[in-house]
Coordinates of C-alpha atoms in Angstrom, one line a residue:
M1130 CA 82.8 43.3 127.7
A1131 CA 80.1 42.4 125.2
T1132 CA 82.5 42.9 122.3
W1133 CA 85.1 40.5 123.9
R1134 CA 82.5 37.8 124.3
E1135 CA 81.2 38.3 120.8
Q1136 CA 84.8 37.9 119.5
R1137 CA 85.3 34.7 121.5
R1138 CA 82.0 33.3 120.2
L1139 CA 83.1 34.1 116.6
D1140 CA 86.5 32.5 117.1
A1141 CA 84.9 29.4 118.5
A1142 CA 82.5 29.2 115.6
A1143 CA 85.4 29.6 113.1
A1144 CA 87.4 26.9 115.0
E1145 CA 84.4 24.5 114.9
Q1146 CA 84.0 25.2 111.1
R1147 CA 87.7 24.4 110.5
R1148 CA 87.5 21.3 112.6
A1149 CA 84.4 20.2 110.7
A1150 CA 86.1 20.9 107.4
R1151 CA 89.2 18.9 108.4
Q1152 CA 86.9 16.0 109.6
Q1153 CA 85.0 16.0 106.3
A1154 CA 88.2 16.0 104.3
E1155 CA 89.5 13.2 106.4
D1156 CA 86.3 11.2 105.9
E1157 CA 86.4 11.8 102.1
R1158 CA 90.0 10.7 102.0
T1159 CA 89.2 7.6 103.9
A1160 CA 86.3 6.8 101.6
R1161 CA 88.5 7.3 98.5
L1162 CA 91.1 5.0 99.9
R1163 CA 88.5 2.4 100.8
E1164 CA 87.0 2.7 97.3
Q1165 CA 90.4 2.4 95.7
A1166 CA 91.3 -0.6 97.8
R1167 CA 88.0 -2.2 96.8
T1168 CA 88.6 -1.4 93.1
D1169 CA 92.1 -2.9 93.4
R1170 CA 90.8 -6.0 95.0
D1171 CA 88.2 -6.4 92.2
A1172 CA 90.8 -5.8 89.6
D1173 CA 93.1 -8.4 91.1
R1174 CA 90.3 -10.9 91.3
A1175 CA 89.3 -10.2 87.7
A1176 CA 93.0 -10.6 86.7
R1177 CA 93.3 -13.9 88.5
V1178 CA 90.1 -15.1 86.9
R1179 CA 91.3 -14.0 83.4
R1180 CA 94.7 -15.7 83.9
R1181 CA 93.0 -18.9 85.0
A1182 CA 90.7 -18.7 82.0
E1183 CA 93.7 -18.1 79.7
R1184 CA 95.6 -21.1 81.2
A1185 CA 92.5 -23.3 80.8
G1186 CA 92.1 -22.1 77.2
R1187 CA 95.8 -22.8 76.4
R1188 CA 95.5 -26.3 78.0
A1189 CA 92.3 -26.9 76.0
A1190 CA 93.9 -25.7 72.8
A1191 CA 97.0 -27.8 73.4
L1192 CA 94.9 -30.9 74.0
T1193 CA 92.9 -30.6 70.7
P1194 CA 93.3 -33.5 68.3
E1195 CA 95.0 -31.3 65.8
H1196 CA 97.8 -30.2 68.2
V1197 CA 98.2 -33.7 69.6
Y1198 CA 98.5 -35.1 66.1
R1199 CA 101.0 -32.4 65.0
R1200 CA 103.2 -32.6 68.1
G1201 CA 102.9 -36.4 68.2
T1202 CA 104.1 -36.7 64.6
L1203 CA 107.0 -34.4 65.2
A1204 CA 108.0 -36.4 68.3
L1205 CA 107.9 -39.6 66.2
V1206 CA 110.0 -38.0 63.5
V1207 CA 112.6 -36.9 66.1
A1208 CA 112.6 -40.4 67.6
S1209 CA 113.0 -42.0 64.2
G1210 CA 116.0 -39.8 63.4
L1211 CA 117.7 -40.5 66.8
A1212 CA 117.2 -44.3 66.3
S1213 CA 118.4 -44.6 62.7
L1214 CA 121.3 -42.1 62.6
P1215 CA 123.6 -43.8 65.1
A1216 CA 123.4 -47.1 63.3
Q1217 CA 124.4 -45.5 60.1
V1218 CA 127.2 -43.6 61.7
L1219 CA 128.6 -46.8 63.3
H1220 CA 128.3 -48.7 60.0
F1221 CA 130.2 -46.1 57.9
V1222 CA 132.7 -45.2 60.6
G1223 CA 133.4 -49.0 60.9
V1224 CA 134.3 -49.0 57.2
S1225 CA 136.4 -45.8 57.4
P1226 CA 136.4 -42.7 59.7
L1227 CA 136.5 -40.5 56.6
L1228 CA 132.9 -41.7 55.8
L1229 CA 131.5 -39.9 58.9
P1230 CA 129.7 -37.1 56.8
L1231 CA 128.0 -39.7 54.6
P1232 CA 125.3 -40.8 57.1
L1233 CA 124.6 -37.2 58.0
A1234 CA 124.2 -36.2 54.3
L1235 CA 122.0 -39.2 53.6
E1236 CA 119.7 -38.7 56.5
G1237 CA 119.7 -34.9 56.0
A1238 CA 118.8 -35.3 52.3
A1239 CA 115.8 -37.4 53.1
W1240 CA 114.5 -34.8 55.6
V1241 CA 115.3 -31.9 53.3
M1242 CA 113.3 -33.5 50.5
A1243 CA 110.4 -34.1 52.8
A1244 CA 110.4 -30.5 53.8
G1245 CA 110.5 -29.6 50.1
V1246 CA 107.3 -31.6 49.6
A1247 CA 105.6 -29.5 52.3
Y1248 CA 106.9 -26.3 50.7
A1249 CA 105.6 -27.3 47.3
D1250 CA 102.2 -28.0 48.8
Q1251 CA 102.2 -24.6 50.5
R1252 CA 103.2 -22.8 47.3
E1253 CA 100.8 -24.9 45.2
L1254 CA 103.5 -26.0 42.8
P1255 CA 102.8 -28.4 39.9
A1256 CA 102.2 -32.0 40.9
W1257 CA 105.3 -33.4 39.1
V1258 CA 107.5 -31.3 41.4
R1259 CA 105.9 -32.9 44.5
W1260 CA 106.2 -36.4 43.1
L1261 CA 109.8 -35.8 42.2
L1262 CA 110.6 -34.8 45.7
R1263 CA 108.7 -37.8 47.1
A1264 CA 110.7 -40.1 44.9
L1265 CA 114.0 -38.6 46.2
V1266 CA 112.7 -39.0 49.8
V1267 CA 111.9 -42.7 49.1
A1268 CA 115.3 -43.3 47.5
C1269 CA 117.3 -41.7 50.4
A1270 CA 115.2 -43.3 53.1
G1271 CA 115.2 -46.7 51.4
F1272 CA 119.0 -46.7 51.1
A1273 CA 119.4 -45.6 54.7
A1274 CA 117.0 -48.5 55.8
W1275 CA 119.0 -51.0 53.7
V1276 CA 122.2 -49.8 55.5
N1277 CA 120.6 -50.1 58.9
Y1278 CA 119.3 -53.5 58.1
G1279 CA 122.8 -54.7 57.1
Y1280 CA 124.3 -53.2 60.2
G1281 CA 121.7 -55.0 62.4
T1282 CA 122.2 -58.4 60.7
S1283 CA 126.0 -58.0 61.1
L1284 CA 125.6 -58.1 64.9
A1285 CA 124.9 -61.8 64.8
G1286 CA 128.5 -62.7 65.7
H1287 CA 128.8 -60.1 68.5
G1288 CA 126.8 -61.8 71.3
L1289 CA 123.5 -61.9 69.4
S1290 CA 121.8 -64.9 67.7
A1291 CA 120.9 -64.8 64.1
A1292 CA 117.2 -64.4 64.8
D1293 CA 117.9 -61.5 67.2
A1294 CA 120.2 -59.8 64.7
A1295 CA 117.6 -60.1 62.0
T1296 CA 115.0 -58.6 64.3
V1297 CA 117.4 -55.7 65.2
G1298 CA 118.0 -55.1 61.5
A1299 CA 114.3 -55.2 60.6
G1300 CA 113.6 -52.8 63.5
L1301 CA 116.3 -50.3 62.4
A1302 CA 115.1 -50.4 58.8
A1303 CA 111.4 -49.9 59.9
V1304 CA 112.2 -47.0 62.2
T1305 CA 114.3 -45.4 59.4
L1306 CA 111.3 -45.5 57.0
L1307 CA 108.8 -44.6 59.7
G1308 CA 110.0 -41.0 60.1
P1309 CA 109.7 -39.9 56.5
A1310 CA 106.4 -41.8 56.1
V1311 CA 104.8 -40.2 59.2
F1312 CA 106.0 -36.8 58.1
E1313 CA 104.5 -37.3 54.6
I1314 CA 101.2 -38.5 56.0
R1315 CA 101.1 -35.5 58.3
Q1316 CA 101.7 -33.1 55.4
W1317 CA 99.0 -34.9 53.3
V1318 CA 96.5 -34.7 56.1
S1319 CA 97.3 -31.0 56.6
T1320 CA 96.8 -30.2 52.9
L1321 CA 93.4 -32.1 52.8
S1322 CA 92.3 -30.3 56.0
A1323 CA 93.2 -26.9 54.6
A1324 CA 91.3 -27.7 51.4
A1325 CA 88.3 -28.9 53.3
G1326 CA 88.2 -25.9 55.6
D1327 CA 88.3 -23.3 52.8
E1328 CA 84.7 -23.9 51.6
D1329 CA 84.6 -20.7 49.5
A1330 CA 87.7 -21.6 47.5
R1331 CA 86.5 -25.2 47.0
R1332 CA 83.1 -23.9 45.7
E1333 CA 84.9 -21.5 43.3
R1334 CA 87.1 -24.3 42.0
R1335 CA 84.1 -26.6 41.5
H1336 CA 82.2 -23.7 39.7
A1337 CA 85.2 -23.1 37.4
R1338 CA 85.5 -26.8 36.5
R1339 CA 81.8 -27.0 35.7
R1340 CA 81.9 -23.7 33.7
R1341 CA 84.8 -25.0 31.6
W1342 CA 83.0 -28.3 31.0
H1343 CA 79.7 -26.8 30.0
H1344 CA 80.9 -23.7 28.0
R1345 CA 84.2 -24.7 26.4
Q1346 CA 84.0 -22.3 23.5
V1347 CA 83.3 -19.3 25.7
C1348 CA 86.2 -20.3 28.0
K1349 CA 88.6 -20.4 25.1
V1350 CA 87.5 -16.9 23.9
A1351 CA 87.7 -15.5 27.5
D1352 CA 91.3 -16.9 27.9
R1353 CA 92.3 -15.3 24.6
L1354 CA 90.9 -12.0 25.7
R1355 CA 92.8 -12.1 29.0
S1356 CA 96.0 -13.1 27.3
A1357 CA 95.7 -10.3 24.8
A1358 CA 95.0 -7.6 27.5
P1359 CA 97.7 -6.3 29.8
I1360 CA 98.2 -7.9 33.2
G1361 CA 95.5 -6.8 35.6
H1362 CA 93.7 -4.8 32.9
L1363 CA 90.8 -7.2 32.3
T1364 CA 89.3 -9.2 35.1
A1365 CA 88.0 -12.8 34.7
D1366 CA 84.4 -11.7 35.1
D1367 CA 84.7 -8.9 32.5
A1368 CA 86.4 -11.3 30.1
W1369 CA 83.7 -13.9 30.6
D1370 CA 80.9 -11.3 29.9
R1371 CA 82.6 -10.2 26.7
A1372 CA 83.3 -13.7 25.5
W1373 CA 79.7 -14.7 26.1
S1374 CA 78.5 -11.7 24.1
I1375 CA 80.9 -12.6 21.3
V1376 CA 79.9 -16.3 21.1
H1377 CA 76.2 -16.2 21.8
G1378 CA 75.3 -12.5 21.0
A1379 CA 73.6 -12.0 24.4
D1380 CA 74.5 -9.5 27.0
A1381 CA 73.2 -11.6 29.9
P1382 CA 75.5 -14.6 30.7
G1383 CA 73.5 -17.8 30.4
M1384 CA 71.2 -16.7 27.6
T1385 CA 71.6 -18.3 24.2
P1386 CA 69.7 -18.0 20.9
D1387 CA 68.1 -21.4 21.6
L1388 CA 67.0 -20.4 25.1
H1389 CA 65.6 -17.1 23.7
R1390 CA 63.7 -19.0 21.0
Q1391 CA 62.3 -21.4 23.7
A1392 CA 61.3 -18.4 25.9
V1393 CA 59.4 -16.8 23.0
Q1394 CA 57.6 -20.1 22.2
S1395 CA 56.7 -20.6 25.9
A1396 CA 55.4 -17.0 26.0
D1397 CA 53.2 -17.7 22.9
R1398 CA 51.9 -20.9 24.4
M1399 CA 51.1 -19.0 27.6
R1400 CA 49.3 -16.3 25.6
Q1401 CA 47.2 -18.9 23.8
A1402 CA 46.4 -20.7 27.1
Q1403 CA 45.3 -17.3 28.6
T1404 CA 43.1 -16.4 25.6
P1405 CA 39.4 -17.0 26.5
A1406 CA 37.6 -19.7 24.5
P1407 CA 34.6 -18.7 22.4
T1408 CA 31.2 -19.4 24.0
A1409 CA 29.1 -22.2 22.5
D1410 CA 25.8 -20.1 22.7
A1411 CA 26.5 -18.3 19.4
P1412 CA 28.5 -20.6 17.1
A1413 CA 29.6 -19.3 13.8
P1414 CA 27.5 -20.8 10.9
D1415 CA 29.1 -23.1 8.5
P1416 CA 29.7 -21.5 5.0
V1417 CA 27.2 -22.8 2.4
P1418 CA 28.4 -22.6 -1.2
A1419 CA 25.9 -21.4 -3.9
P1420 CA 24.2 -24.2 -5.8
D1421 CA 25.3 -22.9 -9.2
T1422 CA 28.9 -22.5 -8.2
K1423 CA 31.3 -24.7 -10.0
P1424 CA 33.6 -26.5 -7.5
Q1425 CA 37.3 -25.9 -8.1
E1426 CA 39.2 -29.0 -9.1
T1427 CA 42.1 -30.0 -7.0
P1428 CA 45.0 -32.2 -8.1
S1429 CA 43.6 -35.1 -6.1
S1430 CA 40.2 -34.9 -7.8
T1431 CA 41.9 -34.7 -11.2
V1432 CA 43.9 -37.8 -10.4
K1433 CA 40.7 -39.6 -9.3
R1434 CA 38.9 -38.5 -12.4
S1435 CA 41.6 -39.7 -14.7
T1436 CA 41.9 -43.0 -12.9
A1437 CA 38.1 -43.6 -13.3
E1438 CA 38.2 -42.7 -17.0
L1439 CA 41.1 -45.2 -17.6
R1440 CA 39.2 -47.9 -15.6
Q1441 CA 36.0 -47.3 -17.7
S1442 CA 38.0 -47.3 -20.9
A1443 CA 39.7 -50.6 -20.0
D1444 CA 36.3 -52.2 -19.0
R1445 CA 34.7 -51.4 -22.3
A1446 CA 35.5 -54.3 -24.8
P1447 CA 35.6 -53.5 -28.5
A1448 CA 32.4 -54.4 -30.4
P1449 CA 32.7 -57.5 -32.7
V1450 CA 33.0 -56.8 -36.4
G1451 CA 30.7 -58.8 -38.6
A1452 CA 31.5 -60.1 -42.0
G1453 CA 29.2 -57.7 -43.7
S1454 CA 30.2 -54.6 -41.8
A1455 CA 32.6 -52.3 -43.6
A1456 CA 34.1 -50.6 -40.5
P1457 CA 34.0 -51.0 -36.8
A1458 CA 31.6 -48.8 -34.8
P1459 CA 33.2 -45.8 -33.2
D1460 CA 33.8 -45.9 -29.4
P1461 CA 31.3 -43.9 -27.4
A1462 CA 32.4 -40.7 -25.8
P1463 CA 34.2 -41.2 -22.5
V1464 CA 32.2 -40.6 -19.4
V1465 CA 33.7 -37.8 -17.3
V1466 CA 33.1 -38.2 -13.6
R1467 CA 33.2 -34.8 -11.8
P1468 CA 33.0 -34.3 -8.1
V1469 CA 29.6 -33.0 -7.0
A1470 CA 29.6 -30.3 -4.3
V1471 CA 27.7 -31.3 -1.3
V1472 CA 25.4 -28.6 -0.1
A1473 CA 24.3 -28.6 3.5
A1474 CA 20.6 -29.0 4.0
A1475 CA 18.8 -25.8 5.0
S1476 CA 17.0 -25.9 8.2
A1477 CA 14.7 -23.3 9.7
R1478 CA 15.5 -24.4 13.2
P1479 CA 18.7 -22.8 14.6
R1480 CA 21.6 -24.9 15.8
R1481 CA 21.8 -25.6 19.4
A1482 CA 24.9 -25.4 21.5
T1483 CA 26.4 -28.9 22.0
G1484 CA 28.8 -28.0 24.8
R1485 CA 32.3 -26.5 25.1
V1486 CA 34.2 -26.4 21.9
P1487 CA 37.4 -28.6 22.2
Q1488 CA 40.8 -27.0 21.8
S1489 CA 41.5 -29.0 18.7
A1490 CA 38.4 -27.6 17.0
R1491 CA 39.1 -24.0 17.7
S1492 CA 40.7 -21.8 15.1
A1493 CA 44.1 -20.6 16.0
P1494 CA 44.5 -16.9 16.4
P1495 CA 46.7 -15.2 13.8
K1496 CA 50.3 -15.0 14.9
R1497 CA 52.2 -11.8 14.3
T1498 CA 55.9 -11.8 13.5
A1499 CA 58.5 -9.9 15.4
E1500 CA 58.7 -7.3 12.6
Q1501 CA 54.9 -6.8 12.6
L1502 CA 54.9 -6.4 16.4
L1503 CA 57.8 -3.9 16.2
A1504 CA 56.0 -1.9 13.5
E1505 CA 52.8 -1.8 15.5
A1506 CA 54.7 -0.7 18.7
R1507 CA 56.5 2.0 16.7
S1508 CA 53.2 3.3 15.4
A1509 CA 51.5 3.2 18.8
T1510 CA 54.3 4.8 20.8
E1511 CA 55.4 7.4 18.2
D1512 CA 54.4 10.4 20.3
W1513 CA 55.2 8.8 23.7
P1514 CA 58.1 10.2 25.8
I1515 CA 60.9 7.8 26.5
E1516 CA 59.9 7.7 30.2
D1517 CA 56.5 6.1 29.3
L1518 CA 58.2 3.3 27.3
T1519 CA 57.5 0.5 29.8
A1520 CA 56.8 -3.1 29.1
E1521 CA 53.3 -3.0 30.6
A1522 CA 52.3 0.0 28.6
I1523 CA 53.6 -1.5 25.4
R1524 CA 51.8 -4.8 26.2
R1525 CA 48.5 -3.0 26.6
A1526 CA 49.0 -1.0 23.4
V1527 CA 49.9 -3.8 21.0
R1528 CA 48.2 -6.6 23.1
C1529 CA 51.1 -9.0 23.2
A1530 CA 52.8 -11.3 25.7
P1531 CA 54.9 -9.8 28.6
A1532 CA 58.2 -11.4 27.3
K1533 CA 57.6 -9.8 23.8
A1534 CA 56.7 -6.5 25.4
R1535 CA 60.0 -6.5 27.2
V1536 CA 61.9 -7.1 24.0
L1537 CA 59.9 -4.3 22.3
R1538 CA 60.7 -2.0 25.2
E1539 CA 64.5 -2.6 24.9
T1540 CA 64.4 -2.2 21.1
L1541 CA 62.4 1.1 21.2
Q1542 CA 64.5 2.6 24.0
A1543 CA 67.7 1.7 22.1
E1544 CA 66.2 3.4 18.9
R1545 CA 65.3 6.5 20.9
A1546 CA 68.8 6.6 22.5
T1547 CA 70.4 6.2 19.1
A1548 CA 68.3 9.0 17.6
Q1549 CA 69.1 11.4 20.5
R1550 CA 72.8 10.7 20.1
A1551 CA 72.6 11.4 16.4
V1552 CA 70.8 14.7 17.0
S1553 CA 73.3 15.8 19.6

């Protein structure tokens, strides 16, 4: 009995578990369906919002001034063709039905030449090609306008007054010329807009024009180098660097011998400005020549002395010769005027400082030439490794300007590299 009851209890528990599992699965399925429906609704809402945004964007893009201008000009061109072509057809067919292809060819030639102008602008063909096509457009459109004007004035005897017929003829001629003119203006505006929008290309063209104007000789050499090399083998920048090195002898573009000389002079002036001025507390004594030292005669003193002697000889008049005198008295010896050396007065009291010595009164420091600087740098850095050949170290060793130290560094490094290649 107990066993039967226990079995019934176990069966009921198992049935309850199965029912709970089915309920849980049903709840999970319902939740998944609800979540999927919510996701679908969100996706549909997002899709509708996206479609509305796309439609608004297309409307905004279609209503921009650029699209309105482009589409408006095309509409004017089509209206011009539809207004001018029937009058030409009626005029030529009225003369002879065999002339029906003539207005089609005339109007088509004008529009084909106008399209040729647009194609030439797109391919950046030479200017004379574009102007030739424009001249053909003007010729065809002008002839068609003349034909339409004649056809309009010929309607004076067909129920129209002379003034109305003249107005119709002028209108047909104007609308015939309006289409090609509007199309040409549209192409011209598009070309200018494209050129204005490409800022990088415009800046490159401006730089190329300025480079050719400022450095004509270098441009000629660069063009010859590129024409001598195979196509695509030498770029414009490489050709320019080589041409600059050939013409000016400098590896860096922009540097010329005159600029290098100016840089060296500026470095010298900077070094002189940075040199501390001597103090006025201990001025150097003036050199005093010995009293018995004979001053050296200069060409100016010799000239002054000779002039004085001539003046004294001219001032002396010859002595009168008396009747009893046998011979005139000899002239006295000429007086020689020699410059006297001025000796500074000796003073027991030392000289006092009078203030800062002006720049014009200072003695200029001795200037070393480039060869002397290079020789001193070679001697000072003879046992240095090539890694220690820096501009600052060389400047401190030979006490020169930074610009000259950089030049010495490049020269010494080049000599070391040449020597290493020769050894290897």
